[in-house]
Tab-separated table of C-alpha atoms and ligand atoms in Angstrom:
chain	number	residue	atom	x	y	z
A	1	MET	CA	74.940	-3.276	-132.485
A	2	LYS	CA	72.327	-1.996	-130.132
A	3	VAL	CA	72.728	1.601	-128.968
A	4	VAL	CA	70.781	2.748	-125.936
A	5	LEU	CA	70.554	6.517	-125.715
A	6	ARG	CA	69.818	8.105	-122.364
A	7	THR	CA	69.639	11.780	-123.169
A	8	PRO	CA	68.015	11.461	-120.658
A	9	ASP	CA	64.910	9.759	-122.061
A	10	ARG	CA	65.564	6.218	-123.176
A	11	GLU	CA	65.716	5.557	-126.893
A	12	GLU	CA	67.144	2.615	-128.842
A	13	ARG	CA	68.970	2.541	-132.173
A	14	GLU	CA	70.565	-0.146	-134.344
A	15	LEU	CA	73.935	0.548	-135.976
A	16	LYS	CA	76.286	-1.645	-138.008
A	17	GLY	CA	79.646	-2.384	-136.391
A	18	PRO	CA	82.510	-2.434	-135.886
A	19	LEU	CA	82.871	1.268	-135.209
A	20	ARG	CA	85.055	3.592	-133.238
A	21	VAL	CA	83.190	5.449	-130.509
A	22	ALA	CA	84.022	8.805	-132.137
A	23	GLU	CA	82.410	7.643	-135.395
A	24	LEU	CA	79.406	6.213	-133.568
A	25	LEU	CA	78.703	9.564	-131.901
A	26	LYS	CA	79.105	11.359	-135.201
A	27	ARG	CA	76.487	9.095	-136.803
A	28	LEU	CA	74.120	9.761	-133.911
A	29	ASN	CA	74.824	13.474	-134.229
A	30	VAL	CA	75.824	13.621	-130.561
A	31	VAL	CA	78.498	16.067	-129.323
A	32	PRO	CA	81.105	13.941	-127.467
A	33	GLU	CA	81.670	16.609	-124.820
A	34	GLY	CA	78.117	16.140	-123.518
A	35	VAL	CA	78.080	12.352	-123.016
A	36	ILE	CA	79.731	9.274	-121.563
A	37	VAL	CA	79.731	6.093	-123.638
A	38	ALA	CA	79.682	2.735	-121.854
A	39	ARG	CA	79.602	-0.968	-122.713
A	40	ASP	CA	78.493	-3.367	-119.958
A	41	GLY	CA	79.287	-0.766	-117.349
A	42	GLU	CA	82.796	-0.205	-118.754
A	43	LEU	CA	83.465	3.421	-119.742
A	44	LEU	CA	84.865	3.889	-123.251
A	45	THR	CA	87.072	6.553	-124.804
A	46	LEU	CA	86.614	7.987	-128.298
A	47	ASP	CA	89.255	5.717	-129.860
A	48	ASP	CA	87.741	2.486	-128.481
A	49	GLU	CA	86.087	0.171	-130.965
A	50	VAL	CA	82.665	-1.383	-130.474
A	51	GLY	CA	81.506	-4.474	-132.355
A	52	ASP	CA	78.310	-5.725	-133.909
A	53	GLN	CA	77.418	-7.881	-130.919
A	54	ASP	CA	77.831	-5.096	-128.368
A	55	THR	CA	75.209	-3.126	-126.524
A	56	VAL	CA	76.426	0.433	-126.117
A	57	GLU	CA	75.006	3.052	-123.807
A	58	VAL	CA	75.240	6.774	-124.540
A	59	ILE	CA	74.491	8.663	-121.338
A	60	SER	CA	73.868	12.393	-121.357
A	61	ALA	CA	75.853	14.449	-118.873
A	62	VAL	CA	74.048	17.713	-119.501
A	63	SER	CA	71.553	18.670	-116.862
A	64	GLY	CA	69.202	21.505	-117.306
A	65	GLY	CA	67.289	24.250	-115.658
A	66	ARG	CA	68.354	26.616	-112.956
A	67	ARG	CA	69.512	25.256	-109.680
B	1	MET	CA	94.304	5.392	-125.220
B	2	LYS	CA	96.372	4.688	-122.127
B	3	CYS	CA	96.221	5.860	-118.509
B	4	ARG	CA	98.835	8.544	-117.992
B	5	VAL	CA	99.639	7.190	-114.528
B	6	CYS	CA	99.883	3.418	-114.980
B	7	GLY	CA	99.680	2.825	-118.740
B	8	ARG	CA	96.681	0.504	-118.516
B	9	LYS	CA	93.740	0.987	-120.878
B	10	ALA	CA	92.081	4.356	-120.246
B	11	ALA	CA	88.398	4.676	-119.354
B	12	VAL	CA	88.032	8.454	-119.234
B	13	GLU	CA	89.703	11.082	-121.342
B	14	VAL	CA	90.099	14.616	-120.011
B	15	ARG	CA	90.716	16.361	-123.296
B	16	ARG	CA	90.953	19.870	-121.888
B	17	GLN	CA	94.123	18.702	-120.116
B	18	GLY	CA	95.325	16.277	-122.780
B	19	GLN	CA	95.116	13.379	-120.320
B	20	ALA	CA	93.383	10.042	-119.939
B	21	PHE	CA	92.999	7.742	-116.956
B	22	CYS	CA	92.083	4.179	-115.994
B	23	PRO	CA	89.136	3.946	-113.552
B	24	GLU	CA	91.303	3.842	-110.436
B	25	HIS	CA	93.481	6.790	-111.384
B	26	TYR	CA	90.536	8.764	-112.714
B	27	LEU	CA	88.848	8.647	-109.310
B	28	GLU	CA	92.098	9.731	-107.706
B	29	TRP	CA	92.527	12.600	-110.185
B	30	PHE	CA	88.927	13.760	-109.720
B	31	GLU	CA	89.053	13.847	-105.939
B	32	HIS	CA	92.377	15.614	-106.071
B	33	GLN	CA	90.893	18.324	-108.313
B	34	VAL	CA	88.152	18.986	-105.774
B	35	GLU	CA	90.607	19.042	-102.899
B	36	ARG	CA	92.777	21.527	-104.776
B	37	ALA	CA	89.875	23.864	-105.550
B	38	ILE	CA	88.845	23.815	-101.880
B	39	ARG	CA	92.368	24.629	-100.757
B	40	ARG	CA	93.096	27.235	-103.418
B	41	HIS	CA	90.011	29.292	-102.587
B	42	ARG	CA	89.952	28.471	-98.864
B	43	MET	CA	86.430	27.154	-99.302
B	44	LEU	CA	86.376	24.969	-96.198
B	45	ARG	CA	88.417	24.243	-93.118
B	46	LYS	CA	88.813	20.666	-91.938
B	47	SER	CA	86.792	21.404	-88.794
B	48	ASP	CA	83.854	22.956	-90.674
B	49	ARG	CA	80.345	21.552	-90.447
B	50	VAL	CA	79.208	21.539	-94.054
B	51	LEU	CA	75.630	21.566	-95.292
B	52	VAL	CA	75.500	19.939	-98.736
B	53	ALA	CA	72.530	20.986	-100.882
B	54	VAL	CA	71.458	17.722	-102.537
B	55	SER	CA	68.923	17.551	-105.320
B	56	GLY	CA	69.555	13.865	-105.993
B	57	GLY	CA	71.174	14.567	-109.374
B	58	LYS	CA	74.700	13.483	-110.267
B	59	ASP	CA	76.430	16.737	-109.328
B	60	SER	CA	75.210	17.065	-105.767
B	61	ILE	CA	75.573	13.342	-105.054
B	62	ALA	CA	79.135	13.311	-106.442
B	63	LEU	CA	79.924	16.403	-104.372
B	64	TRP	CA	78.636	14.796	-101.184
B	65	GLU	CA	80.672	11.655	-101.866
B	66	VAL	CA	83.918	13.557	-102.464
B	67	LEU	CA	83.466	15.759	-99.374
B	68	ARG	CA	82.748	12.662	-97.303
B	69	ARG	CA	85.877	10.960	-98.645
B	70	LEU	CA	87.954	14.068	-97.944
B	71	GLY	CA	86.864	13.760	-94.317
B	72	TYR	CA	84.458	16.676	-93.925
B	73	ALA	CA	81.590	16.493	-91.452
B	74	THR	CA	78.683	16.752	-93.872
B	75	THR	CA	74.916	16.867	-93.555
B	76	GLY	CA	72.714	16.700	-96.640
B	77	LEU	CA	69.782	19.040	-97.206
B	78	HIS	CA	67.109	17.990	-99.669
B	79	LEU	CA	64.113	20.138	-100.540
B	80	GLN	CA	60.894	18.443	-101.562
B	81	LEU	CA	59.568	20.804	-104.203
B	82	GLY	CA	56.344	18.909	-104.874
B	83	ILE	CA	56.943	18.505	-108.620
B	84	GLY	CA	55.006	15.234	-108.957
B	85	GLY	CA	56.822	11.956	-109.564
B	86	TYR	CA	60.028	13.771	-110.434
B	87	SER	CA	60.362	15.135	-106.891
B	88	GLN	CA	59.502	11.787	-105.357
B	89	ARG	CA	62.175	9.975	-107.342
B	90	ALA	CA	64.663	12.722	-106.447
B	91	LEU	CA	63.999	12.095	-102.770
B	92	GLU	CA	64.335	8.332	-103.240
B	93	ALA	CA	67.768	8.688	-104.902
B	94	THR	CA	68.929	11.088	-102.188
B	95	ARG	CA	67.696	8.860	-99.350
B	96	ARG	CA	69.262	5.824	-100.941
B	97	TYR	CA	72.670	7.480	-101.142
B	98	ALA	CA	72.486	8.892	-97.589
B	99	GLY	CA	71.177	5.572	-96.262
B	100	GLU	CA	73.915	3.497	-97.921
B	101	ARG	CA	76.586	5.730	-96.414
B	102	GLY	CA	74.831	6.344	-93.078
B	103	LEU	CA	75.011	10.121	-93.588
B	104	PRO	CA	72.663	12.591	-91.857
B	105	LEU	CA	70.022	14.040	-94.185
B	106	ILE	CA	67.618	16.909	-93.551
B	107	VAL	CA	64.517	16.814	-95.765
B	108	VAL	CA	62.367	19.923	-95.968
B	109	ASP	CA	59.019	19.342	-97.625
B	110	LEU	CA	57.769	22.742	-98.783
B	111	ARG	CA	54.168	21.677	-98.382
B	112	GLU	CA	54.790	20.760	-94.769
B	113	ALA	CA	56.949	23.784	-94.025
B	114	TYR	CA	54.981	26.424	-95.958
B	115	ARG	CA	51.835	24.625	-97.133
B	116	LEU	CA	52.343	25.069	-100.892
B	117	SER	CA	54.363	23.228	-103.537
B	118	ILE	CA	56.550	24.943	-106.159
B	119	PRO	CA	54.048	24.424	-109.017
B	120	GLU	CA	51.284	25.886	-106.804
B	121	LEU	CA	53.503	28.804	-105.866
B	122	ALA	CA	54.228	29.524	-109.539
B	123	GLU	CA	50.609	29.285	-110.546
B	124	LEU	CA	49.326	31.474	-107.729
B	125	THR	CA	51.903	34.193	-108.321
B	126	ARG	CA	51.817	33.784	-112.123
B	127	ARG	CA	55.574	33.703	-112.267
B	128	ARG	CA	57.974	31.381	-114.015
B	129	THR	CA	58.375	28.115	-112.124
B	130	CYS	CA	62.184	28.203	-112.155
B	131	SER	CA	62.214	31.733	-110.844
B	132	VAL	CA	60.059	31.071	-107.738
B	133	CYS	CA	61.766	27.707	-107.309
B	134	GLY	CA	65.222	29.276	-107.399
B	135	LEU	CA	64.458	31.994	-104.886
B	136	THR	CA	62.691	29.573	-102.525
B	137	LYS	CA	65.579	27.102	-102.619
B	138	ARG	CA	68.163	29.810	-101.974
B	139	TYR	CA	66.148	31.132	-99.046
B	140	VAL	CA	65.382	27.823	-97.363
B	141	ILE	CA	68.918	26.477	-97.816
B	142	ASN	CA	70.363	29.621	-96.251
B	143	ARG	CA	67.818	29.594	-93.450
B	144	VAL	CA	68.601	25.991	-92.523
B	145	ALA	CA	72.345	26.712	-92.634
B	146	VAL	CA	72.047	29.786	-90.416
B	147	GLU	CA	69.571	28.313	-87.920
B	148	GLU	CA	71.413	25.052	-87.537
B	149	GLY	CA	74.799	26.743	-87.285
B	150	PHE	CA	76.560	25.261	-90.307
B	151	ASP	CA	79.856	26.872	-91.341
B	152	ALA	CA	79.185	26.654	-95.065
B	153	VAL	CA	76.744	25.519	-97.711
B	154	ALA	CA	78.264	23.462	-100.531
B	155	THR	CA	76.466	23.195	-103.872
B	156	GLY	CA	77.143	20.980	-106.880
B	157	HIS	CA	77.568	23.748	-109.465
B	158	ASN	CA	79.990	22.571	-112.143
B	159	LEU	CA	82.093	24.137	-114.884
B	160	ASP	CA	79.260	23.867	-117.414
B	161	ASP	CA	76.802	25.567	-115.050
B	162	GLU	CA	79.205	28.384	-114.294
B	163	ALA	CA	80.415	28.867	-117.881
B	164	SER	CA	76.861	28.852	-119.266
B	165	VAL	CA	75.688	31.385	-116.670
B	166	LEU	CA	78.684	33.531	-117.571
B	167	LEU	CA	77.871	33.250	-121.268
B	168	GLY	CA	74.241	34.235	-120.605
B	169	ASN	CA	75.323	37.203	-118.494
B	170	VAL	CA	77.798	38.333	-121.129
B	171	LEU	CA	75.334	37.979	-123.996
B	172	HIS	CA	72.929	40.253	-122.158
B	173	TRP	CA	75.584	42.348	-120.398
B	174	GLN	CA	74.112	41.701	-116.981
B	175	THR	CA	76.782	43.591	-115.113
B	176	ASP	CA	75.273	43.242	-111.647
B	177	ALA	CA	74.970	39.473	-112.069
B	178	LEU	CA	78.456	39.302	-113.589
B	179	VAL	CA	80.189	40.677	-110.515
B	180	ARG	CA	78.482	38.108	-108.288
B	181	GLN	CA	79.967	35.048	-110.024
B	182	GLY	CA	82.586	33.026	-108.242
B	183	PRO	CA	83.315	29.774	-106.430
B	184	VAL	CA	83.074	31.311	-102.947
B	185	LEU	CA	80.504	33.711	-101.572
B	186	PRO	CA	81.632	34.829	-98.120
B	187	ALA	CA	79.387	34.770	-95.053
B	188	LYS	CA	77.600	37.909	-93.924
B	189	GLU	CA	75.123	38.675	-91.174
B	190	LYS	CA	72.500	35.869	-91.404
B	191	LEU	CA	73.949	34.798	-94.738
B	192	ALA	CA	75.840	31.511	-94.734
B	193	LYS	CA	79.059	31.119	-96.684
B	194	ARG	CA	78.453	29.389	-100.010
B	195	VAL	CA	81.024	27.313	-101.878
B	196	LYS	CA	81.133	25.433	-105.180
B	197	PRO	CA	83.879	22.821	-104.924
B	198	LEU	CA	83.069	21.284	-108.351
B	199	TYR	CA	83.192	24.551	-110.280
B	200	LEU	CA	86.193	23.524	-112.397
B	201	LEU	CA	84.954	20.030	-113.281
B	202	THR	CA	82.766	19.441	-116.309
B	203	GLU	CA	79.424	17.668	-116.222
B	204	ARG	CA	80.935	14.880	-118.264
B	205	GLU	CA	83.729	14.405	-115.754
B	206	ILE	CA	81.238	14.395	-112.891
B	207	LEU	CA	79.059	11.826	-114.636
B	208	ALA	CA	82.112	9.607	-115.194
B	209	TYR	CA	82.918	9.859	-111.481
B	210	THR	CA	79.346	9.027	-110.469
B	211	LEU	CA	79.273	5.981	-112.761
B	212	LEU	CA	82.697	4.684	-111.729
B	213	ARG	CA	81.868	5.039	-108.019
B	214	ARG	CA	78.463	3.446	-108.732
B	215	LEU	CA	76.638	6.165	-106.837
B	216	PRO	CA	72.850	6.114	-106.965
B	217	TYR	CA	71.573	9.313	-108.583
B	218	GLN	CA	68.550	10.638	-110.434
B	219	HIS	CA	69.174	10.736	-114.150
B	220	GLU	CA	65.754	12.149	-114.987
B	221	GLU	CA	65.456	15.899	-115.527
B	222	CYS	CA	62.966	18.253	-113.924
B	223	PRO	CA	60.022	18.719	-116.337
B	224	PHE	CA	60.360	22.494	-115.983
B	225	SER	CA	63.935	22.484	-117.312
B	226	VAL	CA	62.741	21.720	-120.849
B	227	GLY	CA	63.665	24.558	-123.176
B	228	ALA	CA	65.737	26.377	-120.551
B	229	LYS	CA	68.152	28.930	-121.988
B	230	SER	CA	70.967	27.429	-119.940
B	231	LEU	CA	70.671	24.200	-121.974
B	232	LEU	CA	71.131	26.131	-125.201
B	233	TYR	CA	74.225	27.844	-123.821
B	234	LYS	CA	75.654	24.566	-122.564
B	235	GLU	CA	75.133	22.920	-125.928
B	236	ALA	CA	76.790	25.842	-127.721
B	237	LEU	CA	79.767	25.746	-125.360
B	238	ASN	CA	80.094	21.978	-125.779
B	239	ARG	CA	80.205	22.342	-129.548
B	240	ILE	CA	83.016	24.848	-129.222
B	241	GLU	CA	84.750	22.665	-126.621
B	242	ALA	CA	84.670	19.637	-128.938
B	243	GLN	CA	86.617	21.611	-131.578
B	244	SER	CA	88.768	23.495	-129.139
B	245	PRO	CA	89.292	21.640	-125.848
B	246	GLY	CA	89.863	23.839	-122.820
B	247	THR	CA	87.655	26.701	-123.981
B	248	LYS	CA	85.053	26.404	-121.199
B	249	GLN	CA	87.668	26.376	-118.485
B	250	ALA	CA	89.622	29.293	-119.960
B	251	PHE	CA	86.430	31.295	-120.483
B	252	LEU	CA	85.418	30.969	-116.824
B	253	GLU	CA	88.827	31.052	-115.148
B	254	GLN	CA	90.159	33.998	-117.105
B	255	TYR	CA	86.944	35.874	-116.445
B	256	LEU	CA	87.199	35.302	-112.700
B	257	LYS	CA	90.904	36.106	-112.622
B	258	ARG	CA	91.176	39.063	-114.969
B	259	ILE	CA	87.831	40.596	-115.818
B	260	GLU	CA	85.669	40.353	-112.695
B	261	PRO	CA	88.075	42.364	-110.498
B	262	VAL	CA	88.158	45.162	-113.086
B	263	LEU	CA	84.379	45.150	-113.351
B	264	GLN	CA	83.992	45.237	-109.603
B	265	ALA	CA	86.376	48.154	-109.254
B	266	GLY	CA	84.729	50.057	-112.090
B	267	LEU	CA	81.110	49.688	-111.062
B	268	PRO	CA	79.662	52.832	-109.442
B	269	ALA	CA	77.874	51.798	-106.247
B	270	GLY	CA	80.023	48.726	-105.729
B	271	GLU	CA	78.254	46.653	-103.158
B	272	VAL	CA	74.611	47.251	-102.336
B	273	ALA	CA	73.929	47.533	-98.622
B	274	LEU	CA	71.909	44.676	-97.110
B	275	LYS	CA	69.154	45.275	-94.584
B	276	ALA	CA	67.113	42.895	-92.491
B	277	CYS	CA	63.768	41.935	-94.061
B	278	GLU	CA	60.860	43.422	-92.083
B	279	ARG	CA	59.020	40.126	-92.187
B	280	CYS	CA	61.686	37.523	-91.539
B	281	GLY	CA	64.866	39.330	-90.545
B	282	TYR	CA	66.980	37.734	-93.267
B	283	PRO	CA	69.114	39.954	-95.532
B	284	THR	CA	67.570	41.826	-98.441
B	285	THR	CA	68.240	44.984	-100.417
B	286	GLY	CA	64.658	46.226	-100.055
B	287	GLU	CA	62.255	46.432	-97.108
B	288	VAL	CA	60.748	42.975	-97.523
B	289	CYS	CA	62.763	40.137	-99.084
B	290	ALA	CA	61.803	38.423	-102.341
B	291	PHE	CA	60.906	35.204	-100.534
B	292	CYS	CA	58.444	36.857	-98.140
B	293	LYS	CA	56.962	38.981	-100.929
B	294	THR	CA	56.424	36.033	-103.241
B	295	TRP	CA	54.976	33.719	-100.609
B	296	ASP	CA	52.789	36.434	-99.141
B	297	GLN	CA	51.331	37.092	-102.571
B	298	ALA	CA	50.761	33.374	-103.113
B	299	TYR	CA	48.899	33.126	-99.792
B	300	ARG	CA	46.617	35.995	-100.739
B	301	TRP	CA	45.587	34.244	-103.934
B	302	ALA	CA	45.383	30.869	-102.199
B	303	ARG	CA	42.875	32.322	-99.734
B	304	LYS	CA	40.829	33.885	-102.519
B	305	LYS	CA	40.818	30.686	-104.498
B	306	ARG	CA	40.144	28.683	-101.335
B	307	ILE	CA	43.223	26.545	-101.775
B	308	LEU	CA	44.090	27.541	-98.219
B	309	PRO	CA	41.522	28.301	-95.465
B	310	GLY	CA	40.454	31.960	-95.141
B	311	GLU	CA	42.406	32.601	-91.955
B	312	SER	CA	45.785	31.384	-93.311
B	313	VAL	CA	48.546	33.944	-93.002
B	314	PHE	CA	51.978	33.421	-94.444
B	315	ALA	CA	54.661	33.082	-91.795
B	316	PRO	CA	58.340	32.947	-92.782
B	317	GLU	CA	59.046	30.631	-89.842
B	318	PRO	CA	58.607	27.099	-91.160
B	319	ALA	CA	56.016	24.874	-89.512
B	320	LEU	CA	58.629	22.263	-88.665
B	321	ARG	CA	62.045	21.898	-87.119
B	322	PHE	CA	64.995	21.272	-89.404
B	323	ALA	CA	66.275	17.963	-88.069
B	324	PRO	CA	68.116	15.168	-89.824
B	325	GLU	CA	66.175	11.987	-90.480
B	326	ARG	CA	67.191	8.944	-88.509
B	327	PRO	CA	69.324	6.869	-90.835
B	328	ASN	CA	67.696	3.427	-91.007
C	1	LIG	S1	64.303	23.141	-113.441
C	1	LIG	FE1	63.331	24.938	-112.528
C	1	LIG	S2	61.544	24.137	-111.425
C	1	LIG	FE2	62.874	22.396	-111.871
C	1	LIG	S3	64.132	22.157	-110.040
C	1	LIG	FE3	65.289	23.458	-111.457
C	1	LIG	S4	64.742	25.548	-110.884
C	1	LIG	FE4	63.216	24.203	-109.955
C	2	LIG	ZN1	95.920	4.088	-114.187
C	3	LIG	ZN1	61.795	37.936	-95.600
């Protein structure tokens, strides 16, 4: 599957599916608390499964600096 | 995972509360959380005119949307900091949101109001960009709120912001900063009330809200935020949170409830008296406020370096009126 990371710069990865979202984040070494995972605009939870044909987005929620 | 309200497939899990929601019930839950925080701390009254500080990022845009939906009379305030393409795209996202909803938006361009951008200000004063940026934003936001008669300023600070600031203050035992944390800062003479309605929602929850409501927002980060200490603290807290859900919330809430009052009571001077700045008349603890000092210094160097003409004198009164743009 194609994984598009927006953390926040765009980066693409290829991973073999099917995978649970929790496992996918582990393989990417991403802390789940800091991101939202989406497939075609649908938000996924950690127990959802994504397949080989899917394009998955991992969007960072952490914003930086002082405000 | 199933929605705890309707049993349909869940889209967002709120692990710190052991709950999950479908899109519809997540939006409901989120807005209810904000409403509750506002009520619990008496942040706003229904009749208040609220100035929303909008950077264009997810937090401030989500905040504006929720306040609008809750029926508050809101006006957005966006500061153009002059940080290259980043600032331009921030303004675009903000204008797009305000335009789509037909909401009034005040844009203050620092170069128009005070003739220098934030990067210029930092370079001329040889101070850290975030430090001069922070003090300028606080000053201008307050000035607009006071001059235009708003009842309160609302900012998009979230649980991660507040918990990471707390962690930083605790790690360095910054007692004077510690006693100033909280979701409501009351109004004083020439100091507008400041409220943080999102202070108990995590960044992740706010992002989920922004995506589900399909709000336009700027995802890109300010180039000066790279390597900020706050990011390190947030990351550390998120690692703990992943193993032990609810930690961030407990850390902040228990501090505000149990520790801050004790600290406040135990600190010697208690509250420092505020005086009017000799230059601008806005509150400060010294003779001249930090804003006037910093900008005055920048003007001196700008004259020497001929960035500004030799006769330029810094004036705290901005060179423009703070008026909302016409929604098009
Ligand atoms: S990261 Fe620093 S320079 Fe950038 S907007 Fe925030 S405070 Fe200003
Ligand atoms: Zn539901
Ligand atoms: Zn002043």
